[in-house]
PDB file of C-alpha atoms in Angstrom:
ATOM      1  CA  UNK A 724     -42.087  -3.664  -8.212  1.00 54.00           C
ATOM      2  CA  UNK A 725     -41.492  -4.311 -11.920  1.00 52.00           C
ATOM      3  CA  UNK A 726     -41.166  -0.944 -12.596  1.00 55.00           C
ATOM      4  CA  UNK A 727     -39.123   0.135  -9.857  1.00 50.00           C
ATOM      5  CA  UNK A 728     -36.928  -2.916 -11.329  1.00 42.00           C
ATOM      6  CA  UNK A 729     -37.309  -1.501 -14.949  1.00 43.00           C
ATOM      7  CA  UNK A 730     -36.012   2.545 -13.891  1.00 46.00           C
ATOM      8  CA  UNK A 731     -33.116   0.345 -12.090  1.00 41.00           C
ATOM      9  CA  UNK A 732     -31.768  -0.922 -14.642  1.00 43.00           C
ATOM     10  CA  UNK A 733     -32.412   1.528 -17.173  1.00 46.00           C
ATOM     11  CA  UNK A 734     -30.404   3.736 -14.770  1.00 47.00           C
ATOM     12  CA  UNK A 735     -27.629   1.494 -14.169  1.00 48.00           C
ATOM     13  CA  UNK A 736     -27.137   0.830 -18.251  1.00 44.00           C
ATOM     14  CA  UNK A 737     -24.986   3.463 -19.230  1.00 48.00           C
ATOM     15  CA  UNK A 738     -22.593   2.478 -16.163  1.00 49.00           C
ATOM     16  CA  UNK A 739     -22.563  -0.647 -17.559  1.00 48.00           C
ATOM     17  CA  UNK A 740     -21.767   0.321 -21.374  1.00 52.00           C
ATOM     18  CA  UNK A 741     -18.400  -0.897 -22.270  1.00 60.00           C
ATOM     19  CA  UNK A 742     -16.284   2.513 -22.695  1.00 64.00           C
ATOM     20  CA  UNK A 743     -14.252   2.066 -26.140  1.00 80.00           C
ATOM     21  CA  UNK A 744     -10.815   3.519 -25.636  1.00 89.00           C
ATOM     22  CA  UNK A 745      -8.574   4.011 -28.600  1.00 93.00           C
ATOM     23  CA  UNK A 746      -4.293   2.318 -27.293  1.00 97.00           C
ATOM     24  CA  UNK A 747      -1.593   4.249 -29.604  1.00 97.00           C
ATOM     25  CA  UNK A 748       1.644   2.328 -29.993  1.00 96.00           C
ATOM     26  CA  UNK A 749       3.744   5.519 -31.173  1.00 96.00           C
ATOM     27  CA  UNK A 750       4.518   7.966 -28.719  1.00 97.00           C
ATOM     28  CA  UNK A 751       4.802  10.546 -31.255  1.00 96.00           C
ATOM     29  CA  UNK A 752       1.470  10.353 -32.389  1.00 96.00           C
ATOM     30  CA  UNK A 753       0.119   9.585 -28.941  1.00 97.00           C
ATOM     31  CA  UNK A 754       1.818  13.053 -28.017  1.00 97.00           C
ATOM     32  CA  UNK A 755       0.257  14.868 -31.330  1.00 98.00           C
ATOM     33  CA  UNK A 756      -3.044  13.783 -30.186  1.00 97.00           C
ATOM     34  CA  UNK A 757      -2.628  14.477 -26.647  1.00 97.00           C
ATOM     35  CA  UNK A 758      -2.466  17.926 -27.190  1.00 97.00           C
ATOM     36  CA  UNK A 759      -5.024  18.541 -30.131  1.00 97.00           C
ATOM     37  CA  UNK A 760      -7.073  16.868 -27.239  1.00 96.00           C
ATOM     38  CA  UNK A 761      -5.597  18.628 -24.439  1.00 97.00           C
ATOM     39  CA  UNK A 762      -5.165  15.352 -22.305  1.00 97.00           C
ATOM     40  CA  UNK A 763      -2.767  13.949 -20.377  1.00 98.00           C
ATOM     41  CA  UNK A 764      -1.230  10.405 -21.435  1.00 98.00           C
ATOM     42  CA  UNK A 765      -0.924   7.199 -19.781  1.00 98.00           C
ATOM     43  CA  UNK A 766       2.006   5.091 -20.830  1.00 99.00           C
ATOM     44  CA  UNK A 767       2.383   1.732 -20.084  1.00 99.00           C
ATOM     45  CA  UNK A 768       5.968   0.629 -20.916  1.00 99.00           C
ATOM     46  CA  UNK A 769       6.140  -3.542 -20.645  1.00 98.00           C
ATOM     47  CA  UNK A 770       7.428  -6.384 -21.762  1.00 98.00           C
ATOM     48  CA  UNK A 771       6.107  -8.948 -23.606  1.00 98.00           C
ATOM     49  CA  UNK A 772       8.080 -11.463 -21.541  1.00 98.00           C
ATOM     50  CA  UNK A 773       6.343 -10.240 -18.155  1.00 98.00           C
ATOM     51  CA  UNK A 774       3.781 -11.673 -16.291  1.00 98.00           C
ATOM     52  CA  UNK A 775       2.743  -8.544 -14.768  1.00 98.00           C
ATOM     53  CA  UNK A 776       2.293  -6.912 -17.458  1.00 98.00           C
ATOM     54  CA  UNK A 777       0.324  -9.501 -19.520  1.00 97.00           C
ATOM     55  CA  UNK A 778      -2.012  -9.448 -16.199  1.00 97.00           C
ATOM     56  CA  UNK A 779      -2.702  -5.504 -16.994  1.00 97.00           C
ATOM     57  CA  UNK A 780      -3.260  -6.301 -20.350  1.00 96.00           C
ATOM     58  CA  UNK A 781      -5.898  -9.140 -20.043  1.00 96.00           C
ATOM     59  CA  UNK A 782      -7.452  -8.688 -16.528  1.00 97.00           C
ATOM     60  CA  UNK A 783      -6.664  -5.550 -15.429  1.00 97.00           C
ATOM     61  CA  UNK A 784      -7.019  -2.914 -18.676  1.00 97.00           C
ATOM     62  CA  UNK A 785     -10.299  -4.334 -20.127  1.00 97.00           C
ATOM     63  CA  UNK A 786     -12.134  -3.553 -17.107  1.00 97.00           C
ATOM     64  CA  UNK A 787     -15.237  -1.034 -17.371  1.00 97.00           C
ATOM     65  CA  UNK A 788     -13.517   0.792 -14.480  1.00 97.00           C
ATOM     66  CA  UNK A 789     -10.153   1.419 -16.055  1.00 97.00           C
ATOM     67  CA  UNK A 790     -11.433   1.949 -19.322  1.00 96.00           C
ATOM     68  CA  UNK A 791     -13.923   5.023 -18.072  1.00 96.00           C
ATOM     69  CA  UNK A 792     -10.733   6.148 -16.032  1.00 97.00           C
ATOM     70  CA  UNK A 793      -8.336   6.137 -19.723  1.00 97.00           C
ATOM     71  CA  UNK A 794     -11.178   8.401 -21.503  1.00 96.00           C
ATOM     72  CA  UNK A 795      -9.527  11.040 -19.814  1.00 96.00           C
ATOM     73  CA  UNK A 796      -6.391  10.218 -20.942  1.00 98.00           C
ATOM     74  CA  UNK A 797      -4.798   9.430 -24.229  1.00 98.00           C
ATOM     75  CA  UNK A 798      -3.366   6.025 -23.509  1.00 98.00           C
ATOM     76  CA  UNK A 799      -0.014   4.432 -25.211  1.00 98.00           C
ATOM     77  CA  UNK A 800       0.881   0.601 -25.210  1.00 98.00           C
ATOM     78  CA  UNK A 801       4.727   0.887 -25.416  1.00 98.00           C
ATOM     79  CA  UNK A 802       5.925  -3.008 -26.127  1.00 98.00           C
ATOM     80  CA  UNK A 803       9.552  -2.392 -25.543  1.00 98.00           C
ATOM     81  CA  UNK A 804      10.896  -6.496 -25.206  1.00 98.00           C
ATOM     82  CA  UNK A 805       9.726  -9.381 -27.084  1.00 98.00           C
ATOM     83  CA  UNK A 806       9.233 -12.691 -25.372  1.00 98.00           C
ATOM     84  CA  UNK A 807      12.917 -13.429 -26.022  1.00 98.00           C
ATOM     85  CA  UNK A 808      14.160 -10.067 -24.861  1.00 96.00           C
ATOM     86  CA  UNK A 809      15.334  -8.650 -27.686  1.00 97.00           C
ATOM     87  CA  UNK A 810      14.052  -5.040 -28.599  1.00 96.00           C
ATOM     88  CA  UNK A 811      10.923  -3.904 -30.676  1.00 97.00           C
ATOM     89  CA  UNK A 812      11.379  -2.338 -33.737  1.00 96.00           C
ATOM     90  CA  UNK A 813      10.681   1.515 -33.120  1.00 94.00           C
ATOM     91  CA  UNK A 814      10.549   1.450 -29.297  1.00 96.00           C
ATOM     92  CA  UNK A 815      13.978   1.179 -28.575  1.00 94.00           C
ATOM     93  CA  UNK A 816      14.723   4.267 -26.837  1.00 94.00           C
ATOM     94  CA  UNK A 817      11.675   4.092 -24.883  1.00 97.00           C
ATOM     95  CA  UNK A 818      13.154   2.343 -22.035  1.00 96.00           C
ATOM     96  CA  UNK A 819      15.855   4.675 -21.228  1.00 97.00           C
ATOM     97  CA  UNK A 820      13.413   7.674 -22.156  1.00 96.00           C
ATOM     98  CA  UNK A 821      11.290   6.224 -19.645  1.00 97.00           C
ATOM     99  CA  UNK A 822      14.370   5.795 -16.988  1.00 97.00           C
ATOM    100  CA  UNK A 823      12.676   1.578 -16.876  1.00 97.00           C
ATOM    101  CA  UNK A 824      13.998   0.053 -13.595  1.00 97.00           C
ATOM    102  CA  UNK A 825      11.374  -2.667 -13.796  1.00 98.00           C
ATOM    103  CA  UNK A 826       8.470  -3.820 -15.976  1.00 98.00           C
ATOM    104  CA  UNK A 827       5.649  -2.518 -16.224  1.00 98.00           C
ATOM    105  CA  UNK A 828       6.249   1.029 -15.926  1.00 98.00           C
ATOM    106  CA  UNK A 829       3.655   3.178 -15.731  1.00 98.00           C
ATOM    107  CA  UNK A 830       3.418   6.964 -16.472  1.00 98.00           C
ATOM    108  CA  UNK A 831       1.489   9.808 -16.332  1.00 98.00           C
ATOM    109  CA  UNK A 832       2.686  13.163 -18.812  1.00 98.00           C
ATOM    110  CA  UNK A 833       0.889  16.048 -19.167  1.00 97.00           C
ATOM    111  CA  UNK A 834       0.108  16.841 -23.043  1.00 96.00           C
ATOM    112  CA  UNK A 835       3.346  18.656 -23.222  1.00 94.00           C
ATOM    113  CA  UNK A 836       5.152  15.474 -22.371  1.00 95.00           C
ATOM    114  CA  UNK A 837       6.392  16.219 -18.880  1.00 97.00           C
ATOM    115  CA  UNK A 838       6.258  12.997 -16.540  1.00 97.00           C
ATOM    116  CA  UNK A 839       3.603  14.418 -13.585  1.00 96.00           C
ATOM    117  CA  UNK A 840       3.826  10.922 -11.800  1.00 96.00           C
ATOM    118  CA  UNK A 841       4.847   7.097 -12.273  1.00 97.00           C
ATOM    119  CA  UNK A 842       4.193   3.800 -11.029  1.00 96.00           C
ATOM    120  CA  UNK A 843       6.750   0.643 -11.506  1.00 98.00           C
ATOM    121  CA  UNK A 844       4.719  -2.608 -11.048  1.00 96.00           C
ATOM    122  CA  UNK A 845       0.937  -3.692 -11.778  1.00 96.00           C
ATOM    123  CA  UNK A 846      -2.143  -2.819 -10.382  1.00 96.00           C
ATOM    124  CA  UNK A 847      -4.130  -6.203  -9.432  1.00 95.00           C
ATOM    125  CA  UNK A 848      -7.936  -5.148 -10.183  1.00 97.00           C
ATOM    126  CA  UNK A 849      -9.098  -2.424 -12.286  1.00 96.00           C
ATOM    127  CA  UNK A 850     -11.155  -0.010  -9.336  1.00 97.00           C
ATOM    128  CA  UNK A 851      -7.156   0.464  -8.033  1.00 97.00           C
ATOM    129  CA  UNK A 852      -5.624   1.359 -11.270  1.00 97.00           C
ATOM    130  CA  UNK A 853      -8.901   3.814 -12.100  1.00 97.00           C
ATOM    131  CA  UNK A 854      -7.937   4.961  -8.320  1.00 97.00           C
ATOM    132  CA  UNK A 855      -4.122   5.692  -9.338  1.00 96.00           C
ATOM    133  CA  UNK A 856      -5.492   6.781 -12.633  1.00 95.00           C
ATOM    134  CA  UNK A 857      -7.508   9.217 -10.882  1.00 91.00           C
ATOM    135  CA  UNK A 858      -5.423  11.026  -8.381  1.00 80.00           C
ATOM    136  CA  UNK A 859      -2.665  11.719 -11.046  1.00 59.00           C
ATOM    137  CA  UNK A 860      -4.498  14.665 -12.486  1.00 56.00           C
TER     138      UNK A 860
END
């Protein structure tokens, strides 16, 4: 029995590793690297002011499912409003090149930069964003 236990979990460790997954917070870069790497991107344009969006951010993003769904992607954290809704420095545009109706916006590009698919509003666990994550390739 203890060994059965032991192969278990020996089995079951790398599942459980923590994936590291390395945010950009330039889109230009994010593109450069996208395509040395020849992966798409996920871009998650928010707000700093939203709830939603701080919900991706704390309970939804650090999740071992959605971080071994980003590895395939290279991911961008586009801060567009600050809490008082005024504008971040360097992400201006980003809203309108992102046609934002709503916060969070989430997109899909493929490492040329061509939007393949979207989603406006947040994902509540992390198995349904690595889902959506998932079917966009």
């Amino acid at each position: 029995m203890t060994k059965i236990l032991a192969t278990l979990l020996l089995a079951a460790a790398p599942l459980m590793a923590q994936v590291s997954v390395k945010w950009e917070n330039n889109l230009d870069a994010a593109l450069k690297r996208a395509k040395a790497e020849n992966k798409p991107l996920f871009v998650d344009v928010w707000a700093e002011w939203c709830p939603p969006c701080q919900m991706l951010k704390q309970k939804v993003f650090p999740t071992p499912e959605a971080n071994q769904a980003l590895t395939a992607y290279v991911p961008v954290s586009l801060m567009v409003e600050h809490k008082d809704r005024t504008p971040v420095k360097g992400n201006e545009g980003m809203t309108d090149r992102f046609k934002v109706t709503a916060f969070p916006t989430l997109v899909i590009l493929d490492p040329n930069g061509k939007e393949v698919r979207r989603q406006v509003g947040a994902f509540r666990t992390g198995a349904d964003f690595a889902a959506w994550l998932g079917s966009g390739k």
